[in-house]
mmCIF file of C-alpha atoms in Angstrom:
data_model
loop_
_atom_site.group_PDB
_atom_site.id
_atom_site.type_symbol
_atom_site.label_atom_id
_atom_site.label_comp_id
_atom_site.label_asym_id
_atom_site.label_seq_id
_atom_site.Cartn_x
_atom_site.Cartn_y
_atom_site.Cartn_z
ATOM 1 C CA MET A 1 90.310 122.605 60.995
ATOM 2 C CA ASP A 2 90.030 126.214 62.210
ATOM 3 C CA TYR A 3 86.798 127.457 60.657
ATOM 4 C CA ASN A 4 87.455 131.090 61.692
ATOM 5 C CA ILE A 5 90.759 131.245 59.764
ATOM 6 C CA LEU A 6 89.114 129.679 56.723
ATOM 7 C CA PHE A 7 86.312 132.236 56.879
ATOM 8 C CA GLN A 8 88.718 135.171 57.265
ATOM 9 C CA GLN A 9 90.850 134.189 54.255
ATOM 10 C CA LEU A 10 87.777 133.933 52.053
ATOM 11 C CA LEU A 11 86.608 137.376 53.137
ATOM 12 C CA ILE A 12 89.998 138.857 52.183
ATOM 13 C CA LEU A 13 89.780 137.444 48.658
ATOM 14 C CA LEU A 14 86.230 138.728 48.264
ATOM 15 C CA ALA A 15 87.447 142.184 49.341
ATOM 16 C CA MET A 16 90.013 142.047 46.526
ATOM 17 C CA MET A 17 87.232 141.203 44.087
ATOM 18 C CA LEU A 18 85.286 144.218 45.360
ATOM 19 C CA ILE A 19 88.199 146.481 44.319
ATOM 20 C CA GLY A 20 87.768 145.381 40.704
ATOM 21 C CA TYR A 21 84.006 145.780 40.951
ATOM 22 C CA ILE A 22 84.297 149.365 42.185
ATOM 23 C CA ALA A 23 87.121 150.215 39.770
ATOM 24 C CA TYR A 24 84.985 149.208 36.775
ATOM 25 C CA HIS A 25 81.883 151.043 37.965
ATOM 26 C CA THR A 26 83.869 154.229 38.655
ATOM 27 C CA LYS A 27 85.558 154.030 35.208
ATOM 28 C CA ILE A 28 89.024 153.601 36.722
ATOM 29 C CA LEU A 29 89.171 150.354 34.742
ATOM 30 C CA ASP A 30 87.468 150.168 31.343
ATOM 31 C CA ASP A 31 86.926 147.294 28.903
ATOM 32 C CA LYS A 32 90.256 147.810 27.156
ATOM 33 C CA GLY A 33 92.110 147.966 30.461
ATOM 34 C CA TYR A 34 90.366 144.830 31.615
ATOM 35 C CA ILE A 35 91.471 142.870 28.547
ATOM 36 C CA GLN A 36 95.063 144.033 28.939
ATOM 37 C CA LEU A 37 95.090 143.239 32.645
ATOM 38 C CA SER A 38 93.576 139.830 31.939
ATOM 39 C CA SER A 39 96.341 138.985 29.469
ATOM 40 C CA LEU A 40 99.011 140.136 31.929
ATOM 41 C CA VAL A 41 97.686 137.803 34.616
ATOM 42 C CA VAL A 42 97.175 134.747 32.391
ATOM 43 C CA LYS A 43 100.389 134.973 30.380
ATOM 44 C CA ILE A 44 102.899 136.270 32.934
ATOM 45 C CA LEU A 45 101.840 136.618 36.564
ATOM 46 C CA ASN A 46 100.004 133.304 36.874
ATOM 47 C CA PRO A 47 103.101 131.287 35.820
ATOM 48 C CA PHE A 48 105.217 133.356 38.234
ATOM 49 C CA LEU A 49 102.805 132.514 41.052
ATOM 50 C CA MET A 50 103.406 128.823 40.416
ATOM 51 C CA ILE A 51 107.188 129.174 40.624
ATOM 52 C CA SER A 52 106.824 131.188 43.830
ATOM 53 C CA GLY A 53 105.243 128.070 45.361
ATOM 54 C CA VAL A 54 108.544 126.194 45.193
ATOM 55 C CA ALA A 55 111.190 128.953 45.057
ATOM 56 C CA GLY A 56 113.243 129.101 48.227
ATOM 57 C CA LYS A 57 111.639 125.976 49.733
ATOM 58 C CA ARG A 58 113.780 123.174 51.178
ATOM 59 C CA LEU A 59 112.826 119.504 50.869
ATOM 60 C CA ASN A 60 112.468 118.294 54.457
ATOM 61 C CA PHE A 61 109.741 115.700 53.998
ATOM 62 C CA SER A 62 109.972 111.949 53.586
ATOM 63 C CA ILE A 63 109.525 110.325 50.195
ATOM 64 C CA GLU A 64 106.454 108.546 51.568
ATOM 65 C CA ILE A 65 104.684 111.829 52.331
ATOM 66 C CA ILE A 66 105.626 113.244 48.922
ATOM 67 C CA ASN A 67 104.238 110.129 47.229
ATOM 68 C CA GLN A 68 101.031 110.403 49.245
ATOM 69 C CA ASN A 69 100.608 113.975 48.073
ATOM 70 C CA LEU A 70 101.231 112.993 44.457
ATOM 71 C CA ILE A 71 98.615 110.249 44.676
ATOM 72 C CA LEU A 72 96.058 112.687 46.061
ATOM 73 C CA VAL A 73 96.881 115.347 43.447
ATOM 74 C CA LEU A 74 96.444 112.866 40.592
ATOM 75 C CA SER A 75 93.266 111.506 42.167
ATOM 76 C CA PHE A 76 91.945 115.041 42.643
ATOM 77 C CA TYR A 77 92.177 116.031 38.982
ATOM 78 C CA PHE A 78 91.123 112.619 37.699
ATOM 79 C CA LEU A 79 87.944 112.756 39.776
ATOM 80 C CA LEU A 80 87.194 116.307 38.634
ATOM 81 C CA PHE A 81 87.752 115.229 35.022
ATOM 82 C CA LEU A 82 85.193 112.435 35.402
ATOM 83 C CA LEU A 83 82.758 114.627 37.325
ATOM 84 C CA GLY A 84 82.840 117.175 34.505
ATOM 85 C CA TYR A 85 81.599 114.610 32.003
ATOM 86 C CA LEU A 86 79.033 113.215 34.432
ATOM 87 C CA TYR A 87 77.651 116.638 35.277
ATOM 88 C CA VAL A 88 77.102 117.833 31.690
ATOM 89 C CA PHE A 89 75.504 114.456 30.939
ATOM 90 C CA ALA A 90 73.237 114.679 33.995
ATOM 91 C CA ILE A 91 71.996 118.188 33.179
ATOM 92 C CA LYS A 92 71.711 117.254 29.476
ATOM 93 C CA CYS A 93 73.943 120.080 28.311
ATOM 94 C CA LYS A 94 74.616 119.414 24.632
ATOM 95 C CA ASP A 95 75.712 122.817 23.315
ATOM 96 C CA ASN A 96 79.151 124.417 23.503
ATOM 97 C CA ARG A 97 78.495 125.407 27.123
ATOM 98 C CA SER A 98 79.318 121.818 28.058
ATOM 99 C CA TYR A 99 82.978 122.625 27.317
ATOM 100 C CA LEU A 100 82.808 125.620 29.649
ATOM 101 C CA TYR A 101 81.299 123.608 32.511
ATOM 102 C CA ARG A 102 83.920 120.883 32.142
ATOM 103 C CA MET A 103 86.691 123.482 32.329
ATOM 104 C CA LEU A 104 85.183 125.222 35.360
ATOM 105 C CA ILE A 105 84.821 121.918 37.219
ATOM 106 C CA LEU A 106 88.325 120.789 36.333
ATOM 107 C CA LEU A 107 90.097 124.008 37.384
ATOM 108 C CA PRO A 108 89.273 125.046 40.964
ATOM 109 C CA ASN A 109 91.057 127.906 42.707
ATOM 110 C CA VAL A 110 93.822 125.793 44.262
ATOM 111 C CA GLY A 111 96.454 128.521 44.053
ATOM 112 C CA PHE A 112 94.959 131.935 44.631
ATOM 113 C CA MET A 113 92.823 130.752 47.532
ATOM 114 C CA GLY A 114 94.498 127.459 48.384
ATOM 115 C CA ILE A 115 97.913 128.878 49.314
ATOM 116 C CA PRO A 116 96.794 131.473 51.893
ATOM 117 C CA ILE A 117 94.317 129.072 53.494
ATOM 118 C CA VAL A 118 96.817 126.192 53.755
ATOM 119 C CA LYS A 119 99.443 128.593 55.088
ATOM 120 C CA GLU A 120 97.200 129.821 57.894
ATOM 121 C CA VAL A 121 95.507 126.522 58.737
ATOM 122 C CA LEU A 122 98.355 124.001 58.372
ATOM 123 C CA GLY A 123 101.554 126.071 58.384
ATOM 124 C CA THR A 124 103.969 127.694 55.926
ATOM 125 C CA GLU A 125 106.008 124.508 55.467
ATOM 126 C CA TYR A 126 103.037 122.797 53.808
ATOM 127 C CA ILE A 127 102.660 125.384 51.025
ATOM 128 C CA VAL A 128 105.164 123.379 48.982
ATOM 129 C CA PHE A 129 102.604 120.570 48.658
ATOM 130 C CA VAL A 130 100.058 123.015 47.270
ATOM 131 C CA ALA A 131 102.596 123.687 44.508
ATOM 132 C CA PHE A 132 101.819 120.267 43.041
ATOM 133 C CA TYR A 133 98.132 121.155 42.810
ATOM 134 C CA ILE A 134 99.136 124.422 41.150
ATOM 135 C CA LEU A 135 101.390 122.548 38.721
ATOM 136 C CA GLY A 136 98.474 120.295 37.835
ATOM 137 C CA PHE A 137 96.225 123.318 37.380
ATOM 138 C CA ASN A 138 98.640 125.087 35.040
ATOM 139 C CA ILE A 139 99.534 122.055 32.965
ATOM 140 C CA ILE A 140 95.836 121.281 32.474
ATOM 141 C CA ALA A 141 94.831 124.926 31.943
ATOM 142 C CA TYR A 142 97.468 125.662 29.302
ATOM 143 C CA THR A 143 96.790 122.461 27.357
ATOM 144 C CA TYR A 144 93.408 120.788 27.843
ATOM 145 C CA GLY A 145 91.908 124.010 29.212
ATOM 146 C CA ILE A 146 92.798 125.891 26.022
ATOM 147 C CA HIS A 147 91.259 123.046 24.022
ATOM 148 C CA LEU A 148 87.995 123.313 25.967
ATOM 149 C CA CYS A 149 87.945 127.110 25.658
ATOM 150 C CA SER A 150 88.539 126.907 21.909
ATOM 151 C CA ASN A 151 85.545 124.611 21.541
ATOM 152 C CA TYR A 152 83.473 126.793 23.840
ATOM 153 C CA GLY A 153 84.217 129.787 21.628
ATOM 154 C CA ASN A 154 83.652 127.789 18.430
ATOM 155 C CA LYS A 155 87.313 128.009 17.499
ATOM 156 C CA GLN A 156 88.233 124.515 16.384
ATOM 157 C CA THR A 157 91.994 124.787 16.588
ATOM 158 C CA ARG A 158 94.421 121.960 17.181
ATOM 159 C CA LEU A 159 96.954 122.276 19.944
ATOM 160 C CA ASN A 160 100.496 122.586 18.630
ATOM 161 C CA LEU A 161 103.868 122.748 20.319
ATOM 162 C CA ALA A 162 103.821 126.549 20.282
ATOM 163 C CA LYS A 163 100.642 126.533 22.391
ATOM 164 C CA ILE A 164 101.513 123.626 24.679
ATOM 165 C CA PHE A 165 105.023 124.827 25.503
ATOM 166 C CA ASN A 166 104.087 128.345 26.518
ATOM 167 C CA LEU A 167 105.208 130.256 29.583
ATOM 168 C CA GLY A 168 102.642 128.452 31.726
ATOM 169 C CA THR A 169 103.766 124.889 31.045
ATOM 170 C CA ILE A 170 107.442 125.866 30.903
ATOM 171 C CA SER A 171 107.143 127.405 34.366
ATOM 172 C CA ALA A 172 105.420 124.215 35.530
ATOM 173 C CA ILE A 173 108.371 122.143 34.331
ATOM 174 C CA ILE A 174 110.819 124.566 35.952
ATOM 175 C CA SER A 175 108.914 124.322 39.242
ATOM 176 C CA ILE A 176 109.056 120.510 39.175
ATOM 177 C CA ILE A 177 112.810 120.592 38.562
ATOM 178 C CA ILE A 178 113.386 123.125 41.371
ATOM 179 C CA PHE A 179 111.439 121.000 43.834
ATOM 180 C CA ALA A 180 112.763 117.608 42.702
ATOM 181 C CA PHE A 181 116.432 118.627 42.854
ATOM 182 C CA ASN A 182 116.033 120.994 45.805
ATOM 183 C CA ILE A 183 117.594 123.859 43.838
ATOM 184 C CA GLN A 184 118.217 126.938 45.963
ATOM 185 C CA MET A 185 117.941 130.379 44.384
ATOM 186 C CA PRO A 186 119.539 133.668 45.468
ATOM 187 C CA SER A 187 117.266 135.544 47.854
ATOM 188 C CA PRO A 188 116.607 138.455 45.418
ATOM 189 C CA ILE A 189 115.232 135.996 42.838
ATOM 190 C CA VAL A 190 113.080 134.295 45.474
ATOM 191 C CA SER A 191 111.763 137.692 46.546
ATOM 192 C CA PHE A 192 110.996 138.559 42.918
ATOM 193 C CA PHE A 193 108.810 135.483 42.463
ATOM 194 C CA ASN A 194 107.144 136.026 45.832
ATOM 195 C CA TYR A 195 106.247 139.625 44.983
ATOM 196 C CA THR A 196 104.929 138.791 41.509
ATOM 197 C CA GLY A 197 103.010 135.843 42.916
ATOM 198 C CA GLU A 198 101.314 138.055 45.479
ATOM 199 C CA ALA A 199 100.504 140.587 42.755
ATOM 200 C CA CYS A 200 98.907 137.802 40.735
ATOM 201 C CA ILE A 201 96.536 136.921 43.565
ATOM 202 C CA VAL A 202 95.333 140.506 43.913
ATOM 203 C CA LEU A 203 95.076 141.297 40.195
ATOM 204 C CA SER A 204 93.286 138.029 39.397
ATOM 205 C CA MET A 205 90.546 138.829 41.877
ATOM 206 C CA VAL A 206 90.413 142.432 40.604
ATOM 207 C CA VAL A 207 89.816 141.122 37.073
ATOM 208 C CA VAL A 208 87.028 138.837 38.311
ATOM 209 C CA GLY A 209 85.455 141.748 40.179
ATOM 210 C CA ALA A 210 85.571 143.898 37.036
ATOM 211 C CA PHE A 211 83.914 141.101 35.089
ATOM 212 C CA LEU A 212 81.214 140.824 37.706
ATOM 213 C CA ALA A 213 80.583 144.576 37.456
ATOM 214 C CA LYS A 214 79.351 144.016 33.892
ATOM 215 C CA THR A 215 76.567 141.765 35.115
ATOM 216 C CA LYS A 216 73.666 142.019 37.525
ATOM 217 C CA ILE A 217 74.183 139.996 40.702
ATOM 218 C CA LYS A 218 70.431 139.547 40.981
ATOM 219 C CA ASN A 219 70.377 137.705 37.670
ATOM 220 C CA ILE A 220 73.081 135.310 38.905
ATOM 221 C CA LEU A 221 71.168 134.395 42.047
ATOM 222 C CA LEU A 222 67.952 133.754 40.104
ATOM 223 C CA LYS A 223 69.488 131.215 37.702
ATOM 224 C CA LYS A 224 68.519 127.715 38.777
ATOM 225 C CA GLU A 225 71.353 126.081 36.806
ATOM 226 C CA TYR A 226 73.871 128.193 38.728
ATOM 227 C CA LEU A 227 72.362 127.263 42.077
ATOM 228 C CA LEU A 228 72.452 123.593 41.075
ATOM 229 C CA PHE A 229 76.115 123.938 40.131
ATOM 230 C CA VAL A 230 76.936 125.553 43.477
ATOM 231 C CA PHE A 231 75.077 122.923 45.487
ATOM 232 C CA THR A 232 76.753 120.093 43.567
ATOM 233 C CA PHE A 233 80.358 121.290 43.504
ATOM 234 C CA MET A 234 80.561 123.515 46.549
ATOM 235 C CA PHE A 235 78.647 121.285 48.956
ATOM 236 C CA LEU A 236 77.790 117.757 47.814
ATOM 237 C CA VAL A 237 81.022 116.796 46.024
ATOM 238 C CA PRO A 238 83.390 118.263 48.671
ATOM 239 C CA LEU A 239 81.435 116.585 51.469
ATOM 240 C CA LEU A 240 81.664 113.174 49.808
ATOM 241 C CA MET A 241 85.347 113.572 48.909
ATOM 242 C CA ILE A 242 86.273 114.655 52.441
ATOM 243 C CA ILE A 243 84.376 111.748 54.001
ATOM 244 C CA LEU A 244 86.080 109.265 51.670
ATOM 245 C CA SER A 245 89.550 110.773 52.188
ATOM 246 C CA LYS A 246 89.215 110.344 55.964
ATOM 247 C CA LYS A 247 89.389 106.586 55.433
ATOM 248 C CA LEU A 248 92.888 106.807 53.922
ATOM 249 C CA SER A 249 95.881 105.929 56.108
ATOM 250 C CA PHE A 250 97.864 108.935 54.854
ATOM 251 C CA ASP A 251 99.560 111.745 56.757
ATOM 252 C CA SER A 252 96.825 113.886 58.341
ATOM 253 C CA LYS A 253 98.285 117.166 57.035
ATOM 254 C CA ILE A 254 98.530 115.831 53.480
ATOM 255 C CA ILE A 255 94.919 114.693 53.648
ATOM 256 C CA GLY A 256 94.030 118.093 55.113
ATOM 257 C CA ILE A 257 95.468 119.838 52.046
ATOM 258 C CA PHE A 258 93.438 117.574 49.759
ATOM 259 C CA GLN A 259 90.287 118.329 51.750
ATOM 260 C CA ILE A 260 90.861 122.075 51.528
ATOM 261 C CA MET A 261 91.366 121.823 47.767
ATOM 262 C CA THR A 262 88.008 120.046 47.351
ATOM 263 C CA CYS A 263 86.250 123.066 48.885
ATOM 264 C CA MET A 264 87.824 125.663 46.622
ATOM 265 C CA PRO A 265 85.629 127.654 44.211
ATOM 266 C CA ILE A 266 86.193 127.930 40.474
ATOM 267 C CA GLY A 267 89.650 129.215 39.577
ATOM 268 C CA SER A 268 89.610 132.928 38.782
ATOM 269 C CA ALA A 269 91.888 132.311 35.786
ATOM 270 C CA THR A 270 89.150 130.375 33.978
ATOM 271 C CA CYS A 271 87.179 133.466 32.973
ATOM 272 C CA MET A 272 90.388 134.986 31.613
ATOM 273 C CA PHE A 273 91.081 131.798 29.661
ATOM 274 C CA ALA A 274 87.532 131.859 28.290
ATOM 275 C CA GLN A 275 88.027 135.465 27.214
ATOM 276 C CA GLU A 276 91.505 134.886 25.831
ATOM 277 C CA TYR A 277 90.736 131.793 23.740
ATOM 278 C CA GLY A 278 87.341 132.362 22.206
ATOM 279 C CA GLY A 279 84.464 132.873 24.672
ATOM 280 C CA ASP A 280 83.052 136.043 26.190
ATOM 281 C CA GLY A 281 83.864 134.915 29.726
ATOM 282 C CA THR A 282 80.718 136.399 31.276
ATOM 283 C CA GLU A 283 79.186 133.121 32.432
ATOM 284 C CA ALA A 284 82.518 131.964 33.809
ATOM 285 C CA ALA A 285 82.895 135.220 35.762
ATOM 286 C CA GLN A 286 79.381 134.877 37.169
ATOM 287 C CA LEU A 287 79.994 131.329 38.372
ATOM 288 C CA ILE A 288 83.404 132.264 39.784
ATOM 289 C CA ALA A 289 81.847 135.072 41.781
ATOM 290 C CA LEU A 290 78.935 132.937 42.966
ATOM 291 C CA THR A 291 81.111 129.977 43.999
ATOM 292 C CA THR A 292 83.612 132.279 45.715
ATOM 293 C CA ILE A 293 80.859 133.927 47.724
ATOM 294 C CA ALA A 294 79.291 130.532 48.478
ATOM 295 C CA THR A 295 82.613 129.163 49.754
ATOM 296 C CA ILE A 296 82.367 131.384 52.830
ATOM 297 C CA ILE A 297 79.362 129.327 53.912
ATOM 298 C CA THR A 298 79.898 125.952 52.247
ATOM 299 C CA ALA A 299 83.549 125.301 53.193
ATOM 300 C CA PRO A 300 83.145 125.634 56.985
ATOM 301 C CA THR A 301 79.794 123.837 56.790
ATOM 302 C CA VAL A 302 81.224 120.919 54.818
ATOM 303 C CA PHE A 303 84.142 120.470 57.231
ATOM 304 C CA TYR A 304 81.815 120.645 60.216
ATOM 305 C CA LEU A 305 79.388 118.065 58.799
ATOM 306 C CA ALA A 306 82.256 115.774 57.781
ATOM 307 C CA SER A 307 83.617 115.925 61.349
ATOM 308 C CA LEU A 308 80.320 114.554 62.638
ATOM 309 C CA ILE A 309 80.475 111.453 60.425
#
């Protein structure tokens, strides 16, 4: 693993977040603009980013490698699902914030940060495997994630077909079909999804930066529960998962993708989901910012320590 490339990619994403931070403080982006931009990212650009992960890609990998990736993707989200319950139980969180923590743990930034890092570290041809992590993220976010957000915001609403089969899950299904049947699109359509996907990465981080501008960074750093969260899910959990994954007899690049995903911070879309479906999103934005900043140190450190074991 090239630690320098990993570090550089994280700095780029933090720079994007800084744009939103400055834009909010200089009144270029106000509260109304933030809400509108948030909805644009969650409802339109985020689904387009997922399709861009498979559009124009050719299936040149063996079925065995694809199956290995699927096993790791399913294991990844299953473990995060269990860890969410264990964590809120361990810290004795019994109020509606337990729903928020479970969502934040379950939805790491596998797309916005995962794609550029995998591209630079492992190669462009391996981005297609990240698409499966993104599919998992979107399917969970637009179904179970909405359920958790509704409970977090004290909106006890049942999921119906109109909510489950929204643009997010429909785009997930489309992406699976494109990849499974190796459907090739005209180059203008591929370019369209690539451009909108890139816009999603920038605007998502801008929204997070704007959210962070509403809070005091000093207050985030002084919260012991936040520091505990960072230590647990940005250092301890990734270190253990990487060490365990090294024992698998899978393709080294496929395992490498899994290991990178375990080091990713909280997904930037989670604060927008919290805002969109009932919560105020402030705590989510604070933890997103803190985990993103922490990743610059924890990710290279975790990989280095794991290499010594």
